[in-house]
Tab-separated table of C-alpha atoms in Angstrom:
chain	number	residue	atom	x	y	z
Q	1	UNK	CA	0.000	0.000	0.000
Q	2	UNK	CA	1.158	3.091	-0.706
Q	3	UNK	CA	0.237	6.997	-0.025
Q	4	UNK	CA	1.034	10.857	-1.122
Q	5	UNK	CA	1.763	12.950	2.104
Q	6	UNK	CA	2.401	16.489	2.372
Q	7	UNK	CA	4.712	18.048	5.031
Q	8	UNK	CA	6.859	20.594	4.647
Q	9	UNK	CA	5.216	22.435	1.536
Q	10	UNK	CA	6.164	19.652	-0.715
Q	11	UNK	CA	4.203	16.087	-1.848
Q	12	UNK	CA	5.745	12.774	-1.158
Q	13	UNK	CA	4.977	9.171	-2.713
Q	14	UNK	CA	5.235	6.698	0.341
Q	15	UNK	CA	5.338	2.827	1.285
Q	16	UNK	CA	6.101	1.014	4.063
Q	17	UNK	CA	9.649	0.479	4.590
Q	18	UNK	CA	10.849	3.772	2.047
Q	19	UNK	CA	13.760	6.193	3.290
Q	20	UNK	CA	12.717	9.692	2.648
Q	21	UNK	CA	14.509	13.688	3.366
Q	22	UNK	CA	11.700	16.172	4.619
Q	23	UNK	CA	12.107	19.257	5.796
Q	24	UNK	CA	13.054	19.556	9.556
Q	25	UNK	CA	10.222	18.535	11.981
Q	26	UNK	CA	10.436	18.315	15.500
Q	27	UNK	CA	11.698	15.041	17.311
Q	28	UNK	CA	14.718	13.373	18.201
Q	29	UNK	CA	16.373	10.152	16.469
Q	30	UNK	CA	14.667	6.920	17.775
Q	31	UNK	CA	11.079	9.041	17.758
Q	32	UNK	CA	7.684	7.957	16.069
Q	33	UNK	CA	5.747	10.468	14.388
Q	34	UNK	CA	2.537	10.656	12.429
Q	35	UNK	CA	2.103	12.314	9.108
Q	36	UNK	CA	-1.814	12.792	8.760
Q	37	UNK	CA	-1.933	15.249	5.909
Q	38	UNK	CA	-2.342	12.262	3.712
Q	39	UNK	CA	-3.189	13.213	-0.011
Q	40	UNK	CA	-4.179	10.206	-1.774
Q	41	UNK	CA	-3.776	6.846	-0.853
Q	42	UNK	CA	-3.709	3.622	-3.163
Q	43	UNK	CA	-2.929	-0.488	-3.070
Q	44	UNK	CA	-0.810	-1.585	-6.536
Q	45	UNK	CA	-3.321	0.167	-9.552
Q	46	UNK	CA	-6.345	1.329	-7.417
Q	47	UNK	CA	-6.655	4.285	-6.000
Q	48	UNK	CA	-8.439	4.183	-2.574
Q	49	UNK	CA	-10.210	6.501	-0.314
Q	50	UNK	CA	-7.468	8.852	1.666
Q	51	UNK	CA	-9.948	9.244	4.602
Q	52	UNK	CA	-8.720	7.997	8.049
Q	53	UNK	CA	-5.210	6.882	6.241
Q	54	UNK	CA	-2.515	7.395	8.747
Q	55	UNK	CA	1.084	7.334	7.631
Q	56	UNK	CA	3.304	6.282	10.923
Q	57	UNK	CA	7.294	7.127	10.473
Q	58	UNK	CA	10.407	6.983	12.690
Q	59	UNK	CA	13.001	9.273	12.637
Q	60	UNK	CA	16.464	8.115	11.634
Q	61	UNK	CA	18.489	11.650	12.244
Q	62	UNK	CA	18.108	15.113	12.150
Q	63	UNK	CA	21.059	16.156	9.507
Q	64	UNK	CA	21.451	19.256	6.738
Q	65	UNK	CA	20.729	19.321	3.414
Q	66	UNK	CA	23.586	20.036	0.979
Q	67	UNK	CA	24.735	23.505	0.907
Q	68	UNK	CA	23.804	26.022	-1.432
Q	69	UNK	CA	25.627	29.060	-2.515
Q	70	UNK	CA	24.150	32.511	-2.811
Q	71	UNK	CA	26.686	34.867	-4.832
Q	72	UNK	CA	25.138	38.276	-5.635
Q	73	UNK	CA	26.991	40.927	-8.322
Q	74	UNK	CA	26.091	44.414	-9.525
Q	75	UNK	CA	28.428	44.802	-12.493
Q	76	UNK	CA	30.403	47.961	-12.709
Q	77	UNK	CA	29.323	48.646	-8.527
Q	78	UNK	CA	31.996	46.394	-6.955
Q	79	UNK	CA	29.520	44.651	-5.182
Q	80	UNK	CA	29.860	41.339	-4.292
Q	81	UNK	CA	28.279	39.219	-1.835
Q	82	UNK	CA	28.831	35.645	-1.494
Q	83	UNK	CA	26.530	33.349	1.236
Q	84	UNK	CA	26.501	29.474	1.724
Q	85	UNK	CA	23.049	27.803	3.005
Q	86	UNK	CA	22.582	24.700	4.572
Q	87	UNK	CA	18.609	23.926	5.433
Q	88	UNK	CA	17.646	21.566	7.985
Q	89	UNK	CA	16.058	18.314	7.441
Q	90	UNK	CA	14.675	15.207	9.186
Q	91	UNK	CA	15.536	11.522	7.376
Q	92	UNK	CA	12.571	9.315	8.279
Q	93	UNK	CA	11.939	5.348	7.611
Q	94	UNK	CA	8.308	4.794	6.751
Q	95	UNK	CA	7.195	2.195	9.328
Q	96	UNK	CA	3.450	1.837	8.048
Q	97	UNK	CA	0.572	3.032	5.600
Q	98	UNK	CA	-2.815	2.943	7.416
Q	99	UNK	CA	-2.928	-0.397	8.888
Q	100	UNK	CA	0.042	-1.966	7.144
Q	101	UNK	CA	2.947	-1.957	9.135
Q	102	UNK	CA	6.524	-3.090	7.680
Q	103	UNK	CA	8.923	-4.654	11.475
Q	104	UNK	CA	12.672	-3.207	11.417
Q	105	UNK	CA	14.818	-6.225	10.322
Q	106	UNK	CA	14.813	-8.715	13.717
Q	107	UNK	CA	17.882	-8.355	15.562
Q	108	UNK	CA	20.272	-11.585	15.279
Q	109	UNK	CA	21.516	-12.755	18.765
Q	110	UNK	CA	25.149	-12.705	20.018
Q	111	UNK	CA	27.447	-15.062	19.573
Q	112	UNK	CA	28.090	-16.958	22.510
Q	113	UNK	CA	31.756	-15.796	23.921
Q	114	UNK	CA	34.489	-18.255	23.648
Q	115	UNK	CA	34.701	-19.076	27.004
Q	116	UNK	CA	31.661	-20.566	27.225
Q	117	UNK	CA	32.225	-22.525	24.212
Q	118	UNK	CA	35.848	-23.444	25.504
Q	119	UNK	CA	34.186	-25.292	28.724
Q	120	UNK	CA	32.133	-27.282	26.940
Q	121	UNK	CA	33.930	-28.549	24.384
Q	122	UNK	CA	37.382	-30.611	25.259
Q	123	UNK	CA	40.635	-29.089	24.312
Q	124	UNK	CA	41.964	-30.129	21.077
Q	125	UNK	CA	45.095	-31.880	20.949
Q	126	UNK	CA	48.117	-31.068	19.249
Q	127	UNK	CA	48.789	-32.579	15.734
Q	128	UNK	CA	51.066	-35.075	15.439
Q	129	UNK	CA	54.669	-34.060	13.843
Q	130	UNK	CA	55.426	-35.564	10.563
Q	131	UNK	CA	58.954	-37.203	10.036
Q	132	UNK	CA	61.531	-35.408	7.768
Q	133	UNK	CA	61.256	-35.901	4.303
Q	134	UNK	CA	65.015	-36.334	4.583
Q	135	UNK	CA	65.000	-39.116	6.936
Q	136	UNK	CA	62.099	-41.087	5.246
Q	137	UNK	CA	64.129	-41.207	1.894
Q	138	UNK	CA	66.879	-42.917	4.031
């Protein structure tokens, strides 16, 4: 299932599971957040009724965009102004659309610590030495 949201002035295509860059919204990293201006919402081909959709989204990080330079001339003035820009924005993972909801990949267990496997198991001995390949021909 997927749905258009709009936040931050601009229109996003969404499914469960999708990385997306939005303009900075409040929250720390770790945070669950809603996103109910939901535009349109749809399952493969059809289109389906946007009413009561709820898009539900975690933020990853709050980070900046790529900077921007501003460089400003009047020709024959001398006037030159030069600014960078960097605008704020939130990365969010798309956890679910509606009532679909996509789990984080399961965590895999530790290993269990080599001594606790070294107790259990009996020590290996040493291999034996082979004889010279001199002294064999002999």
């Amino acid at each position: 299932m997927f749905a258009v949201v709009r936040t931050g002035g601009k229109q996003y295509r969404v499914a469960a599971g999708d990385k997306i860059a939005v303009e900075k919204l409040a929250g720390e990293a770790g945070e669950t957040i809603t996103l109910g201006d939901v535009l349109l919402a749809g399952d493969g081909g059809e289109v389906k009724d946007a009413k009561g959709v709820v898009v539900s989204a975690e933020i990853i990080a709050q980070a900046k965009s790529e900077k921007v330079i501003v460089f400003k001339k009047r020709r024959r003035h001398n006037y030159r102004r030069k600014n960078g820009h960097r605008q704020q924005m939130t990365l969010l993972r798309i956890l679910a659309v509606g009532g679909e909801e996509k789990k984080a990949a399961p965590k895999k267990e530790a290993a269990p610590k080599a001594d606790e496997t070294a107790a259990e198991k009996p020590a290996k001995k040493a291999p034996a030495k082979k004889a010279d390949a001199a002294g064999a021909a002999e």
